[in-house]
mmCIF file of C-alpha atoms in Angstrom:
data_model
loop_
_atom_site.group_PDB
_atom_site.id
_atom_site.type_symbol
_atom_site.label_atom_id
_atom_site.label_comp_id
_atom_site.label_asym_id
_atom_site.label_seq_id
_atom_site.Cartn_x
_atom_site.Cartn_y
_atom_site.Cartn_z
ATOM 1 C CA UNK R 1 139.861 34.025 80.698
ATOM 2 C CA UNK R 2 138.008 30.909 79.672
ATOM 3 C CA UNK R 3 134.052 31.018 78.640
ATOM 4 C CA UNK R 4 132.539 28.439 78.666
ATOM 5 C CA UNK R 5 128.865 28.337 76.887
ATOM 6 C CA UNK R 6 126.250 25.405 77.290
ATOM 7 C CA UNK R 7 122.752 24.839 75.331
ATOM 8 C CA UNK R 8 120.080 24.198 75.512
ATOM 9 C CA UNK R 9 119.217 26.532 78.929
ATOM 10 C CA UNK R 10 116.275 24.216 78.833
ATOM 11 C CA UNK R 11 115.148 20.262 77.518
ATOM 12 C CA UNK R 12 112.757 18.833 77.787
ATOM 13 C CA UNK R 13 112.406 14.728 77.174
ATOM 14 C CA UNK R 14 109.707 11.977 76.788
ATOM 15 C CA UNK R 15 110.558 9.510 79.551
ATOM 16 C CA UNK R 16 113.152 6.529 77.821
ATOM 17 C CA UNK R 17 114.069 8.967 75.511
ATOM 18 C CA UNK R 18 117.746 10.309 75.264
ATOM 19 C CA UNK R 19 118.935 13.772 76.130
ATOM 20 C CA UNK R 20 121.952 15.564 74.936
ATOM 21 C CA UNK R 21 123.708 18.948 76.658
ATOM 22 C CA UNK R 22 126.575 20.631 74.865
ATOM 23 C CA UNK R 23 129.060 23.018 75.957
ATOM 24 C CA UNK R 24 131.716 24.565 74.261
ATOM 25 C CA UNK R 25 134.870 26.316 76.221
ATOM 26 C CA UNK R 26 137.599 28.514 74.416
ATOM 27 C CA UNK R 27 140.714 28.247 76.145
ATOM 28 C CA UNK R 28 142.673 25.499 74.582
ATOM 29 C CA UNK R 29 144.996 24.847 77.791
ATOM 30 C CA UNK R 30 141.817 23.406 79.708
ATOM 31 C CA UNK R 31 141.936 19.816 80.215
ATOM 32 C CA UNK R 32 139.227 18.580 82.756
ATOM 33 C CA UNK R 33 135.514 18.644 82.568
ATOM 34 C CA UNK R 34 133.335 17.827 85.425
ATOM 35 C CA UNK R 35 129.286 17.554 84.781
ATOM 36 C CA UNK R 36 127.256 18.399 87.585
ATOM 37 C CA UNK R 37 123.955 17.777 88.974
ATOM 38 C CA UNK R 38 121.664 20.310 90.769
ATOM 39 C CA UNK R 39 118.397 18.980 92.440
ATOM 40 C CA UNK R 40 116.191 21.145 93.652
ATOM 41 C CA UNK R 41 117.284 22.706 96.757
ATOM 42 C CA UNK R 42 120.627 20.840 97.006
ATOM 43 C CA UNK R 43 123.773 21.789 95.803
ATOM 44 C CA UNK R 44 125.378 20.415 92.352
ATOM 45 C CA UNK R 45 126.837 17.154 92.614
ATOM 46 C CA UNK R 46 129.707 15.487 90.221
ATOM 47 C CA UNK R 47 128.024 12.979 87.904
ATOM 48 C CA UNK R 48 130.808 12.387 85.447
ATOM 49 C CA UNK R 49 134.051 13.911 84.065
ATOM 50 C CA UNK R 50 136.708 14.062 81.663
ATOM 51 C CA UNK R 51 140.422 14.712 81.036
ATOM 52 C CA UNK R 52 141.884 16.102 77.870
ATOM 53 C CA UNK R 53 143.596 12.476 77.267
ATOM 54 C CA UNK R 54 140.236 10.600 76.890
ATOM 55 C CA UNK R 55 137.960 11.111 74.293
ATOM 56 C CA UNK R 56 134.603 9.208 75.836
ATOM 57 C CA UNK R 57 133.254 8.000 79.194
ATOM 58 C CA UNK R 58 130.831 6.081 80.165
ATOM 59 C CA UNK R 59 129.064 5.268 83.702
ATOM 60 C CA UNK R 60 125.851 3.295 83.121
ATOM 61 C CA UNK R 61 123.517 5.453 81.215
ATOM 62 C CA UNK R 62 125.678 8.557 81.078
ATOM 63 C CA UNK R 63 128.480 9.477 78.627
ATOM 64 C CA UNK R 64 129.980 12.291 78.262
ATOM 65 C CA UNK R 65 132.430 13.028 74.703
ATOM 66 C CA UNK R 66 135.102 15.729 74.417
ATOM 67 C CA UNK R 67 136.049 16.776 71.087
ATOM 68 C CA UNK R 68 139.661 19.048 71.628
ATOM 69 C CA UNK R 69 139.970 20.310 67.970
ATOM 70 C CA UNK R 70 136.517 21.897 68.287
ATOM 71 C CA UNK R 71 136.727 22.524 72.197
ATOM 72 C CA UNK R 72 133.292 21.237 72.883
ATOM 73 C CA UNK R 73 132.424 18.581 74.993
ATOM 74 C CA UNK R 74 128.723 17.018 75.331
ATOM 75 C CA UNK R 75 126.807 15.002 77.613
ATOM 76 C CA UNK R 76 124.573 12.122 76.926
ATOM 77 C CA UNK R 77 121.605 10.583 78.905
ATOM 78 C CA UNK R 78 120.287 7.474 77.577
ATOM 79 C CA UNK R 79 117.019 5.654 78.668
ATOM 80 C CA UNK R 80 116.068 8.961 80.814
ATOM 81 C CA UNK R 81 113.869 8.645 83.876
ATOM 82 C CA UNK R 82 111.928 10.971 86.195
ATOM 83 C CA UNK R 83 114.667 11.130 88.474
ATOM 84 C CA UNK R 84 117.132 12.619 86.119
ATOM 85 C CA UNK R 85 114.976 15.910 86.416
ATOM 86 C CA UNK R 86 117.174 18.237 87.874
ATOM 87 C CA UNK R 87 119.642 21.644 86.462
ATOM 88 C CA UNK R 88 122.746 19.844 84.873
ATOM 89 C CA UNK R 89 126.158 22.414 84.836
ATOM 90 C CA UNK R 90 129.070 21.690 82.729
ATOM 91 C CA UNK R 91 132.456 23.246 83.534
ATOM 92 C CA UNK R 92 136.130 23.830 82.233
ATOM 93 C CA UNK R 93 139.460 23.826 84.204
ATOM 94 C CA UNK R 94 142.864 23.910 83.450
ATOM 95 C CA UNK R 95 145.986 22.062 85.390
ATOM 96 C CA UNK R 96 147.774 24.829 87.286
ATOM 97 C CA UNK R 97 144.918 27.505 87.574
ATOM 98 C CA UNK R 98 142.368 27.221 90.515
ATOM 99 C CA UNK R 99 139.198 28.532 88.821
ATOM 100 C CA UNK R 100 136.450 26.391 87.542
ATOM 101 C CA UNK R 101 134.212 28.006 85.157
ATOM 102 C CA UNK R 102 130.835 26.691 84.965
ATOM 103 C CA UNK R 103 128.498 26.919 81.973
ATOM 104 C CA UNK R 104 124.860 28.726 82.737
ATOM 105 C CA UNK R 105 123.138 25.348 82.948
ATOM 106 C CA UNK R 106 120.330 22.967 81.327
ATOM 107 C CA UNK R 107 117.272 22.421 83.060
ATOM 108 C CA UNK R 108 115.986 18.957 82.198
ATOM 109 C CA UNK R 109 112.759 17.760 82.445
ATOM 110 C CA UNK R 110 112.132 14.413 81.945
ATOM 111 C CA UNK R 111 108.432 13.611 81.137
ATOM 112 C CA UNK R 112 106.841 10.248 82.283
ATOM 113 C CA UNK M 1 125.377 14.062 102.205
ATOM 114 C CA UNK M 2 128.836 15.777 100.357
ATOM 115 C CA UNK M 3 130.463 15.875 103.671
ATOM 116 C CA UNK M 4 130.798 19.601 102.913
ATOM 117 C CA UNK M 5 128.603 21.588 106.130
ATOM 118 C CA UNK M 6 127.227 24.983 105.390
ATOM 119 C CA UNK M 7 125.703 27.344 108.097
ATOM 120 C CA UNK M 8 123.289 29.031 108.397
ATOM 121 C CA UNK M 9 120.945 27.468 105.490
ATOM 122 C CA UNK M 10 118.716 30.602 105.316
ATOM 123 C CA UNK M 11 119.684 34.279 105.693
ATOM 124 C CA UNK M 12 117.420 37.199 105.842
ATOM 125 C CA UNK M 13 119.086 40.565 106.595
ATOM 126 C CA UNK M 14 118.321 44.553 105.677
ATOM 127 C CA UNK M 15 120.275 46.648 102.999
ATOM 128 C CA UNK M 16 123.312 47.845 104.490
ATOM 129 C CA UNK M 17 123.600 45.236 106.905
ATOM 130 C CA UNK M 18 126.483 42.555 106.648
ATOM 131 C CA UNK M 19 126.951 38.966 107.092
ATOM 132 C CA UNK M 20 129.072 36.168 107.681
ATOM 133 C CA UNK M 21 128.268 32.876 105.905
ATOM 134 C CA UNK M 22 129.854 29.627 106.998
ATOM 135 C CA UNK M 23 131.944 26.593 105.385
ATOM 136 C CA UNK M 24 133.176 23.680 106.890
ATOM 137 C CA UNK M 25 134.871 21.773 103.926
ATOM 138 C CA UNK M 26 134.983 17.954 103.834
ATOM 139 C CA UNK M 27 137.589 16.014 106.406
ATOM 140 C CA UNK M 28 141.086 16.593 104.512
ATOM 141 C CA UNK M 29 139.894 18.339 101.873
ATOM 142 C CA UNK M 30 141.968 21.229 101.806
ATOM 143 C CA UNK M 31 140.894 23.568 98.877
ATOM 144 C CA UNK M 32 137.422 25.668 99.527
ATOM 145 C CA UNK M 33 135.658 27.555 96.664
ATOM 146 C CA UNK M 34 132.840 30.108 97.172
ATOM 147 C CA UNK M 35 129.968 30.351 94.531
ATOM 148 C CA UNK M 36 126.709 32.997 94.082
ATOM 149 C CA UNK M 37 124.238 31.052 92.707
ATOM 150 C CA UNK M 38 121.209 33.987 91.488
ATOM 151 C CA UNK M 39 117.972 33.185 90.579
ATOM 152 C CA UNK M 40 117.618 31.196 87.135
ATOM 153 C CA UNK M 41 121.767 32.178 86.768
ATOM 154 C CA UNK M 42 124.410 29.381 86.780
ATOM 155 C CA UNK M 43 127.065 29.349 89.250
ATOM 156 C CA UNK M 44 129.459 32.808 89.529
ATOM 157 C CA UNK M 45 132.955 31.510 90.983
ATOM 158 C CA UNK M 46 133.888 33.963 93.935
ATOM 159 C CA UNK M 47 136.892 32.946 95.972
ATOM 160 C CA UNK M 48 138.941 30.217 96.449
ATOM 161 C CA UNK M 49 141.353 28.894 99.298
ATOM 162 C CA UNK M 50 143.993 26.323 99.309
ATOM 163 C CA UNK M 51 145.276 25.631 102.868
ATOM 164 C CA UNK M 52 144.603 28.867 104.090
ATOM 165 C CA UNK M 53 145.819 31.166 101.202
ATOM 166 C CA UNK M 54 143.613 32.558 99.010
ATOM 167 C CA UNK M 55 144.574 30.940 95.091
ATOM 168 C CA UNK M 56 142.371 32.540 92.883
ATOM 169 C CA UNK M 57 139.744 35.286 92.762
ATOM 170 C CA UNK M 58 136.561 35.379 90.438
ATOM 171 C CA UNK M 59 134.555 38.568 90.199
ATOM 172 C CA UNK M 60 133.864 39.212 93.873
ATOM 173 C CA UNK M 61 133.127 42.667 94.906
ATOM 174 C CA UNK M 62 134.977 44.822 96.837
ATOM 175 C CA UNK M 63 132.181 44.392 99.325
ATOM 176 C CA UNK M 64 132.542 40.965 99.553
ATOM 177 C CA UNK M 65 135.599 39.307 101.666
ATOM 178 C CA UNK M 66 136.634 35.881 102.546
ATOM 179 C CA UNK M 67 139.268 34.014 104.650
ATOM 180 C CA UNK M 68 140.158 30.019 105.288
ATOM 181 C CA UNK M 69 140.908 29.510 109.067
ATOM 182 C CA UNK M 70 143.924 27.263 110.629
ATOM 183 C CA UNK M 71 141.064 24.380 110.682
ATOM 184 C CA UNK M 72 140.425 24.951 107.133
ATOM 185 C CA UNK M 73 136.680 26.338 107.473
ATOM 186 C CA UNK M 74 136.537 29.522 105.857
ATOM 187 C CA UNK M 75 133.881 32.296 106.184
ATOM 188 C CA UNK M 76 132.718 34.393 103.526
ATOM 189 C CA UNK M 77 131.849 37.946 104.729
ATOM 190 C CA UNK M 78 129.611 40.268 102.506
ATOM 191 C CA UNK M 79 128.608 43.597 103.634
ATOM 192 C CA UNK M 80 126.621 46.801 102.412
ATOM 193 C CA UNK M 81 124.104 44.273 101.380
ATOM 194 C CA UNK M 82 121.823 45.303 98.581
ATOM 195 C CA UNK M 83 118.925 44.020 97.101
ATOM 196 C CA UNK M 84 120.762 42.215 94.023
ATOM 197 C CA UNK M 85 123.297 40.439 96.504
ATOM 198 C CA UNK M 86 119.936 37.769 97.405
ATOM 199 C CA UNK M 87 121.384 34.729 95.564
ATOM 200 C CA UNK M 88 122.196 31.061 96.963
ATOM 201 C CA UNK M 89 126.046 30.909 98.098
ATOM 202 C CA UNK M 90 127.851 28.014 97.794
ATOM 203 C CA UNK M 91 130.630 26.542 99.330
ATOM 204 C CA UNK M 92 132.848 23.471 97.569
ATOM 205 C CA UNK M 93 135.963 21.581 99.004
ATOM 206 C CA UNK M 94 138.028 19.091 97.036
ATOM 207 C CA UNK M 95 141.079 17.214 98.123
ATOM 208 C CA UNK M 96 143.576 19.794 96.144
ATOM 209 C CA UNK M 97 143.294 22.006 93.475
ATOM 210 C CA UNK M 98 141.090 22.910 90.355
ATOM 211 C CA UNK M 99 141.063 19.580 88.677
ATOM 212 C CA UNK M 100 139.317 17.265 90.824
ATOM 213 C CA UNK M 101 135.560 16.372 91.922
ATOM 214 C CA UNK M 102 134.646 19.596 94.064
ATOM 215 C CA UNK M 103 131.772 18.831 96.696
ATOM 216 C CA UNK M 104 129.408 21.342 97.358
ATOM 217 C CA UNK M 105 127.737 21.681 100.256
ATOM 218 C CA UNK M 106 123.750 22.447 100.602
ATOM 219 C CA UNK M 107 123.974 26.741 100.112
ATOM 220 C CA UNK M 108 123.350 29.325 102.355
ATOM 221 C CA UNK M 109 120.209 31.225 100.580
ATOM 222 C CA UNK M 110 120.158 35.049 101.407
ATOM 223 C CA UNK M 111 117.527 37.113 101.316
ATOM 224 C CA UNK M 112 118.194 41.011 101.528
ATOM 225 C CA UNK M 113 115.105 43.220 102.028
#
């Protein structure tokens, strides 16, 4: 089945500074990529995603880049603030199957 | 607020014991997924439903059931508790299947003692 790994488990950033999160998956037949957002107490909530047929997104100070060859896919936080403190989860599905597997998770801690 | 309704937020039962957690899935959405969420551990896929059948399995235990009702709220029933089943559960509902935005609701956190 697919495995998907993410690192760092933890980052830790100086307030404006970027932050990067990588995950790599192995099953080459996934072709979406949701990044999630877990605040304390709360449940994770979709920040950005990304099909197999795009190879960048943007939404305001988040990107997140999918590289298919390598089957790794990264996300990027630009101009970080306090409130982007939180667990971030990355995750791989594929078209057809009904199980999305989740990486173990970055804690980010954005210091002001 | 994910639209996604979870009851009963906290949990605290005895080994042995069972329980029935709670999901009432956004309006329309029609797909529910079940997650453990242990301490410090990312998020273990358990169950899913899709209109009332169940679509795809993760690695749930034996002791651990789950069933999507006519209304599309689905229940998650775990039993023979033991002390390594305290976790957060989750519950997510999307529109359809696998690939697309799942919303998660707030957890259910158990507690066995």
């Amino acid at each position: 089945g697919e495995n998907v790994e993410q690192h760092p488990s933890t980052l830790s950033v100086q307030e404006g500074d970027s932050a990067v999160i990588k995950c790599t998956y192995s099953d080459s037949a996934s072709n979406y990529f949701p990044w999630y957002k877990q605040e304390l107490g709360k449940g994770p909530q979709l920040i950005i995603d990304i099909r197999s047929n795009v190879g960048e997104k943007k939404d305001q100070r988040i990107a997140v880049t999918l590289n298919k060859t390598a089957k790794h896919f990264s996300l990027h936080i630009t101009e970080t603030q306090p409130e982007d403190s939180a667990v971030y989860f990355c995750a791989a599905s594929k078209e057809g199957y009904q199980k999305v597997t989740f990486g173990t998770g970055t804690k980010l801690q954005v210091i002001p | 607020d994910s639209g996604v309704t979870q009851t009963p937020k906290h949990l605290i039962t005895a080994t042995g014991q069972r329980v029935t957690l709670r999901c009432s899935p956004r309006s329309g959405d029609l797909s529910v997924y079940w997650y453990q969420q242990s301490l410090d551990q990312g998020l273990q896929f358990l169950i899913q439903y899709y209109n009332g059948e169940e679509r795809a399995k993760g690695n749930i235990l034996e002791r651990f059931s789950a069933q999507q009702f006519p209304d599309l709220h689905s229940e998650l029933n775990l039993s023979s508790l033991e002390l390594g089943d305290s976790a957060l559960y989750f519950c997510a509902s999307s529109p359809q299947g696998a690939n697309t935005e799942a919303f998660f609701g707030q957890g259910t956190r158990l507690t066995v003692v």
